[in-house]
Amino acid sequence: IESIEEALSKPSTIRTVRSGIDVKQVRKQLNMTQKVFADTFGFGLETVRKWEQGINSPDKSVISYLLCIQKAPKVISKLLLPELKKQS
């Protein structure tokens, strides 16, 4: 139990345990700023900030989407680009 309490006391661990994915790690692996990550994949900038700070957590469908982004970011951004341009 002490190990669990210790793990949960660390902010990055809390993000991972709570949401199942570390959004900041995914973004950093892509060498993107929060704004570029949000714009590229259709998230609100404030939403990304809150996920990374552990204030909010992505829901299950968004976690699935983030896992796709983590595995195939170029494919996802290529598929989304026409849709995101329509919304602008």
CSV table of N, CA and C in Angstrom, one decimal:
chain,number,residue,atom,x,y,z
A,1,ILE,N,0.8,-1.2,0.0
A,1,ILE,CA,0.0,0.0,0.0
A,1,ILE,C,0.9,1.3,0.0
A,2,GLU,N,2.0,1.2,0.7
A,2,GLU,CA,2.9,2.4,0.7
A,2,GLU,C,3.3,2.7,-0.7
A,3,SER,N,3.6,1.7,-1.5
A,3,SER,CA,4.1,1.9,-2.9
A,3,SER,C,3.0,2.6,-3.7
A,4,ILE,N,1.8,2.2,-3.6
A,4,ILE,CA,0.7,2.8,-4.3
A,4,ILE,C,0.5,4.2,-3.9
A,5,GLU,N,0.6,4.5,-2.6
A,5,GLU,CA,0.4,5.9,-2.1
A,5,GLU,C,1.6,6.7,-2.6
A,6,GLU,N,2.8,6.2,-2.7
A,6,GLU,CA,3.9,6.9,-3.2
A,6,GLU,C,3.7,7.2,-4.7
A,7,ALA,N,3.3,6.2,-5.4
A,7,ALA,CA,3.1,6.4,-6.9
A,7,ALA,C,2.0,7.5,-7.1
A,8,LEU,N,0.9,7.4,-6.4
A,8,LEU,CA,-0.2,8.4,-6.6
A,8,LEU,C,0.2,9.8,-6.1
A,9,SER,N,1.2,9.9,-5.3
A,9,SER,CA,1.6,11.3,-4.9
A,9,SER,C,2.4,12.0,-6.0
A,10,LYS,N,2.8,11.3,-7.0
A,10,LYS,CA,3.6,12.0,-8.1
A,10,LYS,C,2.6,12.4,-9.2
A,11,PRO,N,2.7,13.7,-9.6
A,11,PRO,CA,1.7,14.2,-10.6
A,11,PRO,C,1.7,13.4,-11.9
A,12,SER,N,2.8,13.1,-12.4
A,12,SER,CA,2.7,12.4,-13.7
A,12,SER,C,2.1,11.0,-13.5
A,13,THR,N,2.3,10.3,-12.4
A,13,THR,CA,1.7,9.1,-12.2
A,13,THR,C,0.2,9.2,-12.0
A,14,ILE,N,-0.3,10.3,-11.4
A,14,ILE,CA,-1.7,10.5,-11.2
A,14,ILE,C,-2.4,10.7,-12.5
A,15,ARG,N,-1.8,11.4,-13.4
A,15,ARG,CA,-2.3,11.6,-14.8
A,15,ARG,C,-2.5,10.2,-15.4
A,16,THR,N,-1.5,9.4,-15.4
A,16,THR,CA,-1.5,8.1,-16.1
A,16,THR,C,-2.5,7.2,-15.4
A,17,VAL,N,-2.5,7.1,-14.1
A,17,VAL,CA,-3.5,6.2,-13.4
A,17,VAL,C,-4.9,6.7,-13.7
A,18,ARG,N,-5.2,7.9,-13.6
A,18,ARG,CA,-6.5,8.4,-13.8
A,18,ARG,C,-7.0,8.3,-15.2
A,19,SER,N,-6.3,8.6,-16.2
A,19,SER,CA,-6.8,8.6,-17.6
A,19,SER,C,-6.3,7.5,-18.4
A,20,GLY,N,-5.3,6.8,-18.0
A,20,GLY,CA,-4.8,5.7,-18.8
A,20,GLY,C,-3.8,6.1,-19.8
A,21,ILE,N,-3.5,7.4,-20.0
A,21,ILE,CA,-2.5,7.9,-20.9
A,21,ILE,C,-2.0,9.2,-20.4
A,22,ASP,N,-0.7,9.4,-20.7
A,22,ASP,CA,0.0,10.6,-20.3
A,22,ASP,C,0.0,11.6,-21.5
A,23,VAL,N,-1.0,12.5,-21.5
A,23,VAL,CA,-1.1,13.4,-22.7
A,23,VAL,C,0.1,14.2,-23.0
A,24,LYS,N,0.8,14.7,-21.9
A,24,LYS,CA,2.0,15.5,-22.1
A,24,LYS,C,3.1,14.6,-22.7
A,25,GLN,N,3.2,13.4,-22.3
A,25,GLN,CA,4.2,12.5,-22.9
A,25,GLN,C,3.9,12.3,-24.4
A,26,VAL,N,2.7,12.0,-24.8
A,26,VAL,CA,2.3,11.9,-26.2
A,26,VAL,C,2.7,13.1,-27.0
A,27,ARG,N,2.3,14.3,-26.5
A,27,ARG,CA,2.6,15.5,-27.1
A,27,ARG,C,4.1,15.8,-27.3
A,28,LYS,N,4.9,15.5,-26.2
A,28,LYS,CA,6.3,15.7,-26.2
A,28,LYS,C,7.0,14.8,-27.2
A,29,GLN,N,6.5,13.5,-27.3
A,29,GLN,CA,7.1,12.6,-28.2
A,29,GLN,C,6.9,13.1,-29.7
A,30,LEU,N,5.9,13.9,-29.9
A,30,LEU,CA,5.7,14.5,-31.2
A,30,LEU,C,6.4,15.8,-31.4
A,31,ASN,N,7.1,16.3,-30.4
A,31,ASN,CA,7.8,17.5,-30.4
A,31,ASN,C,6.9,18.7,-30.8
A,32,MET,N,5.7,18.7,-30.1
A,32,MET,CA,4.7,19.8,-30.4
A,32,MET,C,4.5,20.6,-29.2
A,33,THR,N,4.2,21.9,-29.4
A,33,THR,CA,3.7,22.7,-28.3
A,33,THR,C,2.3,22.3,-28.0
A,34,GLN,N,1.7,22.8,-26.9
A,34,GLN,CA,0.4,22.5,-26.6
A,34,GLN,C,-0.6,23.0,-27.6
A,35,LYS,N,-0.3,24.2,-28.1
A,35,LYS,CA,-1.1,24.8,-29.2
A,35,LYS,C,-1.1,24.0,-30.5
A,36,VAL,N,0.1,23.7,-30.9
A,36,VAL,CA,0.2,22.9,-32.2
A,36,VAL,C,-0.5,21.6,-32.0
A,37,PHE,N,-0.3,20.9,-30.9
A,37,PHE,CA,-1.0,19.6,-30.6
A,37,PHE,C,-2.5,19.8,-30.7
A,38,ALA,N,-3.0,20.8,-30.0
A,38,ALA,CA,-4.4,21.0,-29.9
A,38,ALA,C,-5.0,21.3,-31.3
A,39,ASP,N,-4.3,22.2,-32.1
A,39,ASP,CA,-4.8,22.6,-33.4
A,39,ASP,C,-4.7,21.4,-34.4
A,40,THR,N,-3.6,20.6,-34.3
A,40,THR,CA,-3.4,19.5,-35.2
A,40,THR,C,-4.4,18.4,-35.1
A,41,PHE,N,-4.8,18.2,-33.8
A,41,PHE,CA,-5.7,17.0,-33.6
A,41,PHE,C,-7.1,17.4,-33.1
A,42,GLY,N,-7.4,18.7,-33.2
A,42,GLY,CA,-8.8,19.1,-32.9
A,42,GLY,C,-9.2,19.3,-31.5
A,43,PHE,N,-8.3,19.5,-30.6
A,43,PHE,CA,-8.6,19.7,-29.2
A,43,PHE,C,-8.6,21.2,-28.9
A,44,GLY,N,-9.2,21.6,-27.8
A,44,GLY,CA,-9.1,22.9,-27.3
A,44,GLY,C,-7.8,23.1,-26.6
A,45,LEU,N,-7.1,24.2,-26.7
A,45,LEU,CA,-5.9,24.4,-26.0
A,45,LEU,C,-6.1,24.3,-24.5
A,46,GLU,N,-7.1,24.9,-24.0
A,46,GLU,CA,-7.3,24.8,-22.5
A,46,GLU,C,-7.6,23.4,-22.1
A,47,THR,N,-8.2,22.6,-22.9
A,47,THR,CA,-8.5,21.2,-22.6
A,47,THR,C,-7.2,20.4,-22.5
A,48,VAL,N,-6.3,20.6,-23.4
A,48,VAL,CA,-4.9,20.0,-23.4
A,48,VAL,C,-4.2,20.4,-22.1
A,49,ARG,N,-4.3,21.7,-21.8
A,49,ARG,CA,-3.6,22.2,-20.6
A,49,ARG,C,-4.1,21.5,-19.3
A,50,LYS,N,-5.4,21.4,-19.2
A,50,LYS,CA,-6.0,20.8,-18.1
A,50,LYS,C,-5.7,19.3,-18.0
A,51,TRP,N,-5.7,18.6,-19.1
A,51,TRP,CA,-5.3,17.2,-19.1
A,51,TRP,C,-3.9,17.0,-18.5
A,52,GLU,N,-3.0,17.9,-19.1
A,52,GLU,CA,-1.6,17.8,-18.7
A,52,GLU,C,-1.3,18.2,-17.2
A,53,GLN,N,-2.1,19.1,-16.7
A,53,GLN,CA,-2.0,19.5,-15.3
A,53,GLN,C,-2.7,18.5,-14.3
A,54,GLY,N,-3.5,17.6,-14.9
A,54,GLY,CA,-4.2,16.6,-14.1
A,54,GLY,C,-5.5,17.2,-13.5
A,55,ILE,N,-5.9,18.3,-14.0
A,55,ILE,CA,-7.2,19.0,-13.5
A,55,ILE,C,-8.4,18.2,-14.1
A,56,ASN,N,-8.3,17.8,-15.3
A,56,ASN,CA,-9.3,17.0,-16.0
A,56,ASN,C,-8.7,15.8,-16.6
A,57,SER,N,-9.5,14.8,-17.0
A,57,SER,CA,-9.0,13.6,-17.7
A,57,SER,C,-9.8,13.4,-18.9
A,58,PRO,N,-9.1,12.9,-20.0
A,58,PRO,CA,-9.9,12.6,-21.2
A,58,PRO,C,-10.9,11.4,-20.9
A,59,ASP,N,-12.0,11.4,-21.6
A,59,ASP,CA,-12.9,10.3,-21.4
A,59,ASP,C,-12.4,9.1,-22.3
A,60,LYS,N,-13.1,8.0,-22.2
A,60,LYS,CA,-12.6,6.7,-22.8
A,60,LYS,C,-12.5,6.9,-24.3
A,61,SER,N,-13.4,7.5,-25.0
A,61,SER,CA,-13.3,7.7,-26.4
A,61,SER,C,-12.1,8.5,-26.8
A,62,VAL,N,-11.8,9.6,-26.0
A,62,VAL,CA,-10.7,10.4,-26.3
A,62,VAL,C,-9.4,9.7,-26.0
A,63,ILE,N,-9.4,8.9,-25.0
A,63,ILE,CA,-8.2,8.1,-24.7
A,63,ILE,C,-7.9,7.2,-25.9
A,64,SER,N,-8.9,6.6,-26.5
A,64,SER,CA,-8.7,5.7,-27.7
A,64,SER,C,-8.1,6.6,-28.8
A,65,TYR,N,-8.7,7.8,-29.0
A,65,TYR,CA,-8.2,8.7,-30.0
A,65,TYR,C,-6.7,9.0,-29.7
A,66,LEU,N,-6.4,9.3,-28.5
A,66,LEU,CA,-5.0,9.7,-28.1
A,66,LEU,C,-4.1,8.5,-28.4
A,67,LEU,N,-4.5,7.3,-28.1
A,67,LEU,CA,-3.7,6.1,-28.4
A,67,LEU,C,-3.4,6.0,-29.9
A,68,CYS,N,-4.4,6.3,-30.7
A,68,CYS,CA,-4.2,6.3,-32.2
A,68,CYS,C,-3.2,7.4,-32.6
A,69,ILE,N,-3.3,8.5,-32.0
A,69,ILE,CA,-2.4,9.6,-32.3
A,69,ILE,C,-1.0,9.2,-31.9
A,70,GLN,N,-0.8,8.5,-30.7
A,70,GLN,CA,0.5,8.1,-30.3
A,70,GLN,C,1.1,7.1,-31.2
A,71,LYS,N,0.2,6.2,-31.7
A,71,LYS,CA,0.7,5.1,-32.6
A,71,LYS,C,1.0,5.5,-34.1
A,72,ALA,N,0.1,6.4,-34.6
A,72,ALA,CA,0.2,6.8,-36.0
A,72,ALA,C,-0.2,8.3,-36.2
A,73,PRO,N,0.6,9.2,-35.6
A,73,PRO,CA,0.3,10.6,-35.7
A,73,PRO,C,0.2,11.2,-37.1
A,74,LYS,N,1.0,10.8,-38.0
A,74,LYS,CA,1.0,11.3,-39.4
A,74,LYS,C,-0.3,10.9,-40.1
A,75,VAL,N,-0.7,9.6,-39.9
A,75,VAL,CA,-1.9,9.1,-40.5
A,75,VAL,C,-3.1,9.9,-39.9
A,76,ILE,N,-3.2,10.1,-38.6
A,76,ILE,CA,-4.3,10.8,-38.0
A,76,ILE,C,-4.4,12.2,-38.5
A,77,SER,N,-3.3,12.9,-38.5
A,77,SER,CA,-3.3,14.3,-38.9
A,77,SER,C,-3.7,14.5,-40.3
A,78,LYS,N,-3.2,13.5,-41.2
A,78,LYS,CA,-3.5,13.6,-42.6
A,78,LYS,C,-5.0,13.3,-42.8
A,79,LEU,N,-5.6,12.4,-42.1
A,79,LEU,CA,-7.0,12.1,-42.2
A,79,LEU,C,-7.9,13.3,-41.7
A,80,LEU,N,-7.4,14.0,-40.6
A,80,LEU,CA,-8.2,15.1,-40.0
A,80,LEU,C,-8.0,16.4,-40.7
A,81,LEU,N,-6.9,16.6,-41.4
A,81,LEU,CA,-6.6,17.9,-42.0
A,81,LEU,C,-7.8,18.5,-42.8
A,82,PRO,N,-8.4,17.8,-43.7
A,82,PRO,CA,-9.5,18.4,-44.4
A,82,PRO,C,-10.7,18.7,-43.5
A,83,GLU,N,-11.0,17.9,-42.5
A,83,GLU,CA,-12.1,18.2,-41.6
A,83,GLU,C,-11.8,19.4,-40.7
A,84,LEU,N,-10.6,19.5,-40.3
A,84,LEU,CA,-10.3,20.7,-39.4
A,84,LEU,C,-10.3,22.0,-40.2
A,85,LYS,N,-9.9,21.9,-41.4
A,85,LYS,CA,-10.0,23.1,-42.3
A,85,LYS,C,-11.4,23.6,-42.5
A,86,LYS,N,-12.3,22.6,-42.7
A,86,LYS,CA,-13.7,23.0,-42.9
A,86,LYS,C,-14.3,23.7,-41.7
A,87,GLN,N,-13.9,23.3,-40.5
A,87,GLN,CA,-14.4,23.9,-39.2
A,87,GLN,C,-13.8,25.2,-38.9
A,88,SER,N,-12.7,25.6,-39.5
A,88,SER,CA,-12.1,26.9,-39.2
A,88,SER,C,-12.9,28.1,-39.9
